[in-house]
Tab-separated table of C-alpha atoms in Angstrom:
chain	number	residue	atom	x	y	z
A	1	UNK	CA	-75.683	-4.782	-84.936
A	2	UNK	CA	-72.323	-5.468	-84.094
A	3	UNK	CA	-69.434	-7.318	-86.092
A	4	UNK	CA	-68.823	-10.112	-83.500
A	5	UNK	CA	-65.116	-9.969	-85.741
A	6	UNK	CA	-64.665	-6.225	-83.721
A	7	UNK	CA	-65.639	-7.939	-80.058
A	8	UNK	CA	-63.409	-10.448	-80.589
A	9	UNK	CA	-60.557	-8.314	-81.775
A	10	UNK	CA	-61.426	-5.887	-78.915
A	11	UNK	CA	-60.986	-8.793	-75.846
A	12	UNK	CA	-57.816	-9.751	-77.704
A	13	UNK	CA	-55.910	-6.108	-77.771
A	14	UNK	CA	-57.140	-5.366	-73.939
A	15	UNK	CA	-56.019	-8.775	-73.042
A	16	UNK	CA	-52.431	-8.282	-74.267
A	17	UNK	CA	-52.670	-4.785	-72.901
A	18	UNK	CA	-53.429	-6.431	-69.488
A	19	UNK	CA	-50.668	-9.184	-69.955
A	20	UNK	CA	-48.192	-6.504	-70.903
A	21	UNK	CA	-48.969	-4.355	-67.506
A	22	UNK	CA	-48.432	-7.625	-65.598
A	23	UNK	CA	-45.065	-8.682	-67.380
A	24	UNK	CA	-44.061	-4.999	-66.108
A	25	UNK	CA	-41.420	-4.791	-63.641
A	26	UNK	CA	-42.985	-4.572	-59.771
A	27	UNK	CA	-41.331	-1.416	-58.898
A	28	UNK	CA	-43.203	0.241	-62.303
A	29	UNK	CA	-46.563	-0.604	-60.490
A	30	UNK	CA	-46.041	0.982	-56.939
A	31	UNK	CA	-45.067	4.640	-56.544
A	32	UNK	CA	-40.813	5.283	-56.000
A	33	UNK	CA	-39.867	5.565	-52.725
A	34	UNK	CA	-38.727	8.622	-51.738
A	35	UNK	CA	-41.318	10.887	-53.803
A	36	UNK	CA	-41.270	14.384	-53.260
A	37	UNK	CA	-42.258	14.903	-49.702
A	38	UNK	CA	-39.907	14.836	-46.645
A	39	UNK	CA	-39.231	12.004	-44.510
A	40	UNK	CA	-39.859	12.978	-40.875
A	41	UNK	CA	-37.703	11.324	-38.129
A	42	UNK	CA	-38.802	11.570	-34.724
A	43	UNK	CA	-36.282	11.483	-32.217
A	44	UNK	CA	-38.308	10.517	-28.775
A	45	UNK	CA	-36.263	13.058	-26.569
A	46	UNK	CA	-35.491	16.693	-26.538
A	47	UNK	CA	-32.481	18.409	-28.559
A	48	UNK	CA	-29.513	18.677	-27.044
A	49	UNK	CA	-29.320	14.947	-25.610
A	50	UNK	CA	-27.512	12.320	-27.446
A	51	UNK	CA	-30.247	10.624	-29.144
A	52	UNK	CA	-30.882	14.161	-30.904
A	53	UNK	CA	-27.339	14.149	-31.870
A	54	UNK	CA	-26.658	10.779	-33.207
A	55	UNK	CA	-30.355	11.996	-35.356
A	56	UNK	CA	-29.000	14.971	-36.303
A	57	UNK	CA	-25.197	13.481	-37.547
A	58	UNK	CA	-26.632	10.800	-39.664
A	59	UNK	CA	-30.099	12.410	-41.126
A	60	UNK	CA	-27.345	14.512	-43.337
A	61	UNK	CA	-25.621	11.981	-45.059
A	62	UNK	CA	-28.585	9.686	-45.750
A	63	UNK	CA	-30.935	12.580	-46.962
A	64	UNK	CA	-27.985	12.352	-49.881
A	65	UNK	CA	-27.872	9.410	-50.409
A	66	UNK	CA	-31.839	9.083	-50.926
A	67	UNK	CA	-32.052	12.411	-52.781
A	68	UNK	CA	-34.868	13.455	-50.425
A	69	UNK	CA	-34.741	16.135	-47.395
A	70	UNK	CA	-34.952	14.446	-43.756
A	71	UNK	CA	-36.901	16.529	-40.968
A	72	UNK	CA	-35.611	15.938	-37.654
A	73	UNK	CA	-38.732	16.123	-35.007
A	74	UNK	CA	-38.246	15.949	-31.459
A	75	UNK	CA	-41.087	14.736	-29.525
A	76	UNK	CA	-39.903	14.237	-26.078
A	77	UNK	CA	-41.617	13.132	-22.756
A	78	UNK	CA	-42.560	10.175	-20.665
A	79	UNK	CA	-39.485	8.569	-21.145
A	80	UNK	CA	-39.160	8.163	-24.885
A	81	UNK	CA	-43.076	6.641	-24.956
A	82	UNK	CA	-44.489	9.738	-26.678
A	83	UNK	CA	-42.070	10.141	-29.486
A	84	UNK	CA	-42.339	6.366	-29.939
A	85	UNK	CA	-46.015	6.048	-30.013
A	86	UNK	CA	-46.366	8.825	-32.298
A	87	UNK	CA	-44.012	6.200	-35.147
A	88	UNK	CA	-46.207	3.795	-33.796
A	89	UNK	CA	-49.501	5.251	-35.085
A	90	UNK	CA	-48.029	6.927	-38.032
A	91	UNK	CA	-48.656	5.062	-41.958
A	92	UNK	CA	-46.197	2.972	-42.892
A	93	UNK	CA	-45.259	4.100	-45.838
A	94	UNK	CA	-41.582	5.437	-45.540
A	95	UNK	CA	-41.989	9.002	-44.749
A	96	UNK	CA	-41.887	8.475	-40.872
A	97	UNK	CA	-38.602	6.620	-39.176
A	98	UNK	CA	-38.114	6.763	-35.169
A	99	UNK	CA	-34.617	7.569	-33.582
A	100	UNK	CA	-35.414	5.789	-29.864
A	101	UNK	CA	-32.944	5.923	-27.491
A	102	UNK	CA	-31.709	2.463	-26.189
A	103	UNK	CA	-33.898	3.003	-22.523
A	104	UNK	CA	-36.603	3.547	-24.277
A	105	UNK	CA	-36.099	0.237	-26.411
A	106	UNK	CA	-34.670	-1.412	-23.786
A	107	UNK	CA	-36.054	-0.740	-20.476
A	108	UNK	CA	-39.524	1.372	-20.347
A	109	UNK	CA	-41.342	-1.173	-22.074
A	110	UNK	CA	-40.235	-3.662	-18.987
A	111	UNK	CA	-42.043	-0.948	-16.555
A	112	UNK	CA	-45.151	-0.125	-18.284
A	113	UNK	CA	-48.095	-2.333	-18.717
A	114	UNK	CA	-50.209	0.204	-20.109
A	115	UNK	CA	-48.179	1.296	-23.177
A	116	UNK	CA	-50.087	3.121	-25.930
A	117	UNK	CA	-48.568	1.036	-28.057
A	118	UNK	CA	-46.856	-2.861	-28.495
A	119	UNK	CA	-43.652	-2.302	-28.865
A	120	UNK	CA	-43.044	-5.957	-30.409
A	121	UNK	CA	-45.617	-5.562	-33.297
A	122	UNK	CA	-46.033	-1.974	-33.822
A	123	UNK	CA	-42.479	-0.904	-34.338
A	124	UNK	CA	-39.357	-2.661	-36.599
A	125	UNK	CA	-35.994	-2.644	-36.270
A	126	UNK	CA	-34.308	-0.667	-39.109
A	127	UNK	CA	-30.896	0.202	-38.137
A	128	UNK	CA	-28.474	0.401	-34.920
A	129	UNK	CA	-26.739	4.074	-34.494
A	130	UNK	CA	-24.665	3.778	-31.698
A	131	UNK	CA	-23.908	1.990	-28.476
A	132	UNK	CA	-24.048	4.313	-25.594
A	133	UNK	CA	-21.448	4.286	-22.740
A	134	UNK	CA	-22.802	6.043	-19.190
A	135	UNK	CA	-20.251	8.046	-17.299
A	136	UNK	CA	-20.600	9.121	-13.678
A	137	UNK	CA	-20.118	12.694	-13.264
A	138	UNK	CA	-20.453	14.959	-10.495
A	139	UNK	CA	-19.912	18.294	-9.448
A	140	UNK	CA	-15.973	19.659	-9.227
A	141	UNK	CA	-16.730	21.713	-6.083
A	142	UNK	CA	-17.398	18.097	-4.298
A	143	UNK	CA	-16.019	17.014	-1.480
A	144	UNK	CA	-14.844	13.621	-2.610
A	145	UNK	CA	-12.650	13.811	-5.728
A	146	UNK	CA	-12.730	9.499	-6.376
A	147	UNK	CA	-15.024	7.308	-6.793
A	148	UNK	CA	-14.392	5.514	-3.313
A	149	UNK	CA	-14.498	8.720	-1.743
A	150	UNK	CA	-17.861	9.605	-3.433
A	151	UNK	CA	-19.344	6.542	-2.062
A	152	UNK	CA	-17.899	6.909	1.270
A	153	UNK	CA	-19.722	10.332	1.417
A	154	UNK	CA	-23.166	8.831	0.323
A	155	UNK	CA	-22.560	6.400	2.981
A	156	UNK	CA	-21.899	9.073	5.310
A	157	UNK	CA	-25.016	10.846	4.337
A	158	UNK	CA	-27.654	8.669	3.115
A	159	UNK	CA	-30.371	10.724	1.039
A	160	UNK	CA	-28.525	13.702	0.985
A	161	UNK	CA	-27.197	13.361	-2.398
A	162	UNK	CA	-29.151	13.909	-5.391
A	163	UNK	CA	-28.732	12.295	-9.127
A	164	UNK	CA	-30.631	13.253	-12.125
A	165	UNK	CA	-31.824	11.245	-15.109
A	166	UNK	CA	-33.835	12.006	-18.476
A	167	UNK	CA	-36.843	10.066	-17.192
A	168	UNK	CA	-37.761	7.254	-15.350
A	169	UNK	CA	-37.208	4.093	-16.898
A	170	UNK	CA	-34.498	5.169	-18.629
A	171	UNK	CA	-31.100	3.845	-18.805
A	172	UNK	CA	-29.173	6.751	-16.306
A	173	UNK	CA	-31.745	6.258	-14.236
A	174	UNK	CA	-31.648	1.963	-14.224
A	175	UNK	CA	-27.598	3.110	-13.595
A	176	UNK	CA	-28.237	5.005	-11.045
A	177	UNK	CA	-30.729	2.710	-9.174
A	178	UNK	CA	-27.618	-0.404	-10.543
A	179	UNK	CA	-24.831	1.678	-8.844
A	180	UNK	CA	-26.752	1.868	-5.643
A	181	UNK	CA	-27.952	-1.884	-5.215
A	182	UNK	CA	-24.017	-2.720	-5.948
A	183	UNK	CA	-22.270	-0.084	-3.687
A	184	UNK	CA	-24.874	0.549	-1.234
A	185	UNK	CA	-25.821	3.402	-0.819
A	186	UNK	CA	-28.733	5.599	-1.022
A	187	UNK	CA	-29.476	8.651	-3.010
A	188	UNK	CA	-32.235	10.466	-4.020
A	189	UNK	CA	-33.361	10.090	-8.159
A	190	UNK	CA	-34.636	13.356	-9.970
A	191	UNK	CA	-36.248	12.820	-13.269
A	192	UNK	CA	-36.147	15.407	-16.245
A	193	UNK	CA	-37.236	15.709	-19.631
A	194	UNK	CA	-33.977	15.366	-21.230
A	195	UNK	CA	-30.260	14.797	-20.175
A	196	UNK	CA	-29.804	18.652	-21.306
A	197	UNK	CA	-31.842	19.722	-18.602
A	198	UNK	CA	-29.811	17.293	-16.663
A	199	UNK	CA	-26.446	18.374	-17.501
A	200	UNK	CA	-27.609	22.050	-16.417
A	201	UNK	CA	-28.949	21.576	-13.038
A	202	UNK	CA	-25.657	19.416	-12.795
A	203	UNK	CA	-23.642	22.728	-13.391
A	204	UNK	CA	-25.550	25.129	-11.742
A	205	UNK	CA	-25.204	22.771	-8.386
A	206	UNK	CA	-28.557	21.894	-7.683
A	207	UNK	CA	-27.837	17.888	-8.577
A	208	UNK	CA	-24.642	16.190	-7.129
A	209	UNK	CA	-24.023	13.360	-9.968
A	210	UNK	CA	-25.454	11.696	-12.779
A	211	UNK	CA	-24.958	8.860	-14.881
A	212	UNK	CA	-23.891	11.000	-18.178
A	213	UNK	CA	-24.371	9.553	-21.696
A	214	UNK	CA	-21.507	11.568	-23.007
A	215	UNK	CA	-22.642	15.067	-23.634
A	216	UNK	CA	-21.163	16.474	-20.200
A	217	UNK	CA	-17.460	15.817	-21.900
A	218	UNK	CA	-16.903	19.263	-22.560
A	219	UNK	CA	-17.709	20.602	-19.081
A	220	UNK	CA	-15.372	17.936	-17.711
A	221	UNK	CA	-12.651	18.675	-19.854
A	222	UNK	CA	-12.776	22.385	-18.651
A	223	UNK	CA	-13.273	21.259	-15.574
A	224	UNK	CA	-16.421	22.264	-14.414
A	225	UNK	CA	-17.304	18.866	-13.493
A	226	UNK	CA	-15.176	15.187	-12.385
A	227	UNK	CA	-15.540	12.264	-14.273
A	228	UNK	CA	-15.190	9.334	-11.413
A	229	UNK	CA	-16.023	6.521	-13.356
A	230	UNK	CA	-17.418	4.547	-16.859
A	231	UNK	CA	-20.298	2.307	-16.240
A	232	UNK	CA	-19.198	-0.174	-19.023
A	233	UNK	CA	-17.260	-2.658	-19.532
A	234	UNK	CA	-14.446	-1.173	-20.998
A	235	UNK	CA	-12.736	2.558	-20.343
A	236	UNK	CA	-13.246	4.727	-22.487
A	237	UNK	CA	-10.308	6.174	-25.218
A	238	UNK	CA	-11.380	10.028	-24.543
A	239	UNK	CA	-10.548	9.533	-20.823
A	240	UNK	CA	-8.596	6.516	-20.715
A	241	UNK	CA	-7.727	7.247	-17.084
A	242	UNK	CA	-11.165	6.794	-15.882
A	243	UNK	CA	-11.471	3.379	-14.509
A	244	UNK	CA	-14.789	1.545	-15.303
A	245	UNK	CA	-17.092	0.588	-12.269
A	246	UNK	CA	-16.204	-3.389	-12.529
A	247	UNK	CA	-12.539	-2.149	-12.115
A	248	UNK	CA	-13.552	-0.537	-8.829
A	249	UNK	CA	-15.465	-3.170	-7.494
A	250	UNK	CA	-18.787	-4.024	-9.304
A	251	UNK	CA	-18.982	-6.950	-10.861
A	252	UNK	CA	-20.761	-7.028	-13.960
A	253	UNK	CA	-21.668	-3.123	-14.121
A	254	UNK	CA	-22.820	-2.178	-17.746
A	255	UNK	CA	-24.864	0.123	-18.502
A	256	UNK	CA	-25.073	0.280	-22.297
A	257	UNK	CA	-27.359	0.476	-24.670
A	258	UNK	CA	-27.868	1.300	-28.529
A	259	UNK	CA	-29.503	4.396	-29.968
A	260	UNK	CA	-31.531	3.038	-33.085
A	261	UNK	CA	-33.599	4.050	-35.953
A	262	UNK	CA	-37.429	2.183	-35.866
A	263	UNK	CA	-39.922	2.012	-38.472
A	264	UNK	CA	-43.637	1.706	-38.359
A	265	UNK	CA	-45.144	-2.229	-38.598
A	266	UNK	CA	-45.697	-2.785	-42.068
A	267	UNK	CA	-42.950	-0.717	-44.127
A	268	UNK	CA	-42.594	-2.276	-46.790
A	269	UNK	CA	-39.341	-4.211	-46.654
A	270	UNK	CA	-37.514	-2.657	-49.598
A	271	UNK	CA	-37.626	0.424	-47.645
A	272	UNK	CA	-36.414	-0.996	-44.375
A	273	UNK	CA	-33.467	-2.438	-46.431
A	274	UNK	CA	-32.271	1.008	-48.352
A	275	UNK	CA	-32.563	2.585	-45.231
A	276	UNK	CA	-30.659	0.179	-43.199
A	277	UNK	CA	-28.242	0.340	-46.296
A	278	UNK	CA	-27.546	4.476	-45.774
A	279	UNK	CA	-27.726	4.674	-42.160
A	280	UNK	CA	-24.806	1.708	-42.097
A	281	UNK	CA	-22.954	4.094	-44.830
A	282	UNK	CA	-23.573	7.030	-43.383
A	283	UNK	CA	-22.117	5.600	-39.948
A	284	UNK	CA	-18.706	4.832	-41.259
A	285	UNK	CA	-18.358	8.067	-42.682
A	286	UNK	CA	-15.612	10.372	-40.748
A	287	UNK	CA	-17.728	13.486	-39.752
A	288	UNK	CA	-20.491	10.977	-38.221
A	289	UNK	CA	-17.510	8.768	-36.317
A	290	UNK	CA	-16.704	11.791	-34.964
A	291	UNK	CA	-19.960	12.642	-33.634
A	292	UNK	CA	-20.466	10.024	-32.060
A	293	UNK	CA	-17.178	9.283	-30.761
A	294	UNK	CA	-17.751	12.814	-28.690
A	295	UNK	CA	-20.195	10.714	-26.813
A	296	UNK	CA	-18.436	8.401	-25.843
A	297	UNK	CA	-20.176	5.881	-27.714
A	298	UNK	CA	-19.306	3.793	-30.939
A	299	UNK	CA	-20.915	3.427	-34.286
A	300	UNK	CA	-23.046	0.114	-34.902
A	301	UNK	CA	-23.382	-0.505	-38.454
A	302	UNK	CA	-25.641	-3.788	-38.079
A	303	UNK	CA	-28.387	-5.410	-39.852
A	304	UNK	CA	-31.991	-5.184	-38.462
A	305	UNK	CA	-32.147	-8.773	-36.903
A	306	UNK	CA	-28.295	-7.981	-35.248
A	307	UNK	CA	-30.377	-4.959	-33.498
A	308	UNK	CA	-33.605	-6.803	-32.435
A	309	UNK	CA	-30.667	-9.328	-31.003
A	310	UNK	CA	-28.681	-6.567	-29.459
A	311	UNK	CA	-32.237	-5.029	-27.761
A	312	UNK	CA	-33.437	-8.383	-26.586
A	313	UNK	CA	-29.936	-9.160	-24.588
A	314	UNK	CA	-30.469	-5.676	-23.339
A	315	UNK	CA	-33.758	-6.465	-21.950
A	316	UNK	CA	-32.731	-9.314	-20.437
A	317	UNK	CA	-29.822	-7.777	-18.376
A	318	UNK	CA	-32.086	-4.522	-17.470
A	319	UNK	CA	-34.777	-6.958	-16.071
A	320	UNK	CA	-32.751	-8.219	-13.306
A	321	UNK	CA	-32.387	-4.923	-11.605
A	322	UNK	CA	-35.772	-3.440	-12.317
A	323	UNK	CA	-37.289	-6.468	-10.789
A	324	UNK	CA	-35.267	-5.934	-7.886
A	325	UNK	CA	-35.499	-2.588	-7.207
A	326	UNK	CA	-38.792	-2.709	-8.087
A	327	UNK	CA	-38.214	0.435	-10.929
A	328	UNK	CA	-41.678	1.478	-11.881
A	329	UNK	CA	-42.293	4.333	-14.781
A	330	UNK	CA	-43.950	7.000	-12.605
């Protein structure tokens, strides 16, 4: 039999040995964040656009920071929904992060009500990357060389001119359909996959503008195309000739919107915060300023509430004009 002395001794020892694992620190319970795997970041358009570069400039610095290697995975289509949904359905444990362009924040889930996904509770706000300025550019070998002989022309010719866009629903295209509710005027909307494939139809003259968010600089610069206008409020400091569209006559006329980094529902909020941390560092470093400055745009270093702020006034100003244009997704 027994000594009940030895059961009594044994309860004793395991039950310190239990207290002790529960006086333990919580971080020494739960694996560390990053382990060794790679975090994958889906951007929800194709390389070459801008939310592939603003990806691409701050996945550097923050894979540093963490100590862990940051994939960059383009998953483009439908205007940003596939990339997104794919975040969407992915675990959410820290190893996926979404790079969404602002029209796909913004504006596509105000023209589809069949979404694979709920934007509102299947996706968090982690960090802002940049606020996106639209530019209208059009071909150098136009006819019209301003902006009030550009619309003269359209007015001249009504569905003979041709704009392009990276998808429906997104925010070149809500410019587009903006720009011709304000000046009145009617053109014909081309969708694409991307503003790359954009910006080379643009070039090889089988579009006649588009509502540019900033990668076109170049080709304007060398002039290959003519930058008429900014579709902010403000003019930009790369072509601070350029008068904005509210100068020339439309009141109100912005077309901005913020390039972010999303997380699945359910991150754990430690995570959400370290990575809001590095992408805020990582956006006031020089080489990523830079970066994004080439687009026109501006770093956002803001906390994840500031963004779900900054995407909710968005929505509310890109619901005016899809409601009356009646903008659909297909």
């Amino acid at each position: 039999m027994q000594d009940p002395r030895f059961n009594r001794r044994q309860l004793l020892s395991s039950g310190l040995a239990l207290a002790g694992l529960s006086a333990l620190p919580a971080h020494a319970q739960t694996p560390a964040w990053p382990a060794a795997k790679p975090i994958r970041l889906i951007v929800n358009f194709p390389a070459g656009g801008s939310p592939d570069a603003v990806a691409r400039a701050v996945a550097g610095p923050v894979s540093a920071a963490i100590g862990q290697q940051i994939v960059v995975d383009n998953r483009g289509g439908a205007g940003g929904i596939i990339g997104a949904d794919a975040v969407a359905k992915s675990p959410a444990d820290g190893y996926t992060f979404l790079l969404s362009s602002g029209s796909a924040a913004a504006i596509v889930p105000l023209l589809n009500n069949k979404m694979p996904y709920d934007a509102a509770k299947d996706l968090i706000p982690v960090a802002a990357g940049a606020r996106l300025e639209l530019f209208l550019v059009v071909r150098a070998d136009a006819p019209y060389k301003t902006y009030a002989e550009f619309v003269a022309h359209a007015k001249r010719n009504p569905g003979r001119l041709s704009y392009g866009s990276p998808g429906n629903g997104t925010s070149p295209h809500i410019a587009g359909e903006m720009l011709k509710s304000q000046a009145g005027i009617f053109t014909v909307h081309i969708p694409y996959r991307g503003s790359a494939a954009v910006l080379q139809d643009l070039l090889a003259g089988s579009l006649d503008y588009t509502f540019d968010p900033g990668i076109a600089f170049s080709h304007v610069r060398s002039g290959r195309l003519r930058l008429l206008a900014v579709g902010s409020v403000k003019r930009t400091p790369m072509f601070p000739d350029a008068p904005t569209l509210i100068e020339l006559g439309l009141p109100g006329f912005d077309a901005g919107t913020t390039h972010g980094f999303w997380a699945p529902a359910g991150t754990p909020p430690e995570i959400v915060d370290r990575m809001n941390r590095e992408i805020n560092r990582a956006l006031g470093t020089q080489p990523v300023i830079d970066v994004i400055r080439s687009l026109g745009a501006e770093p956002q270093p803001i906390t994840p509430r500031q963004f779900s702020e900054v995407i909710r006034a968005d929505m509310a100003r890109y619901a005016k004009i899809i409601q009356e244009r009646k903008i659909t997704q297909d």
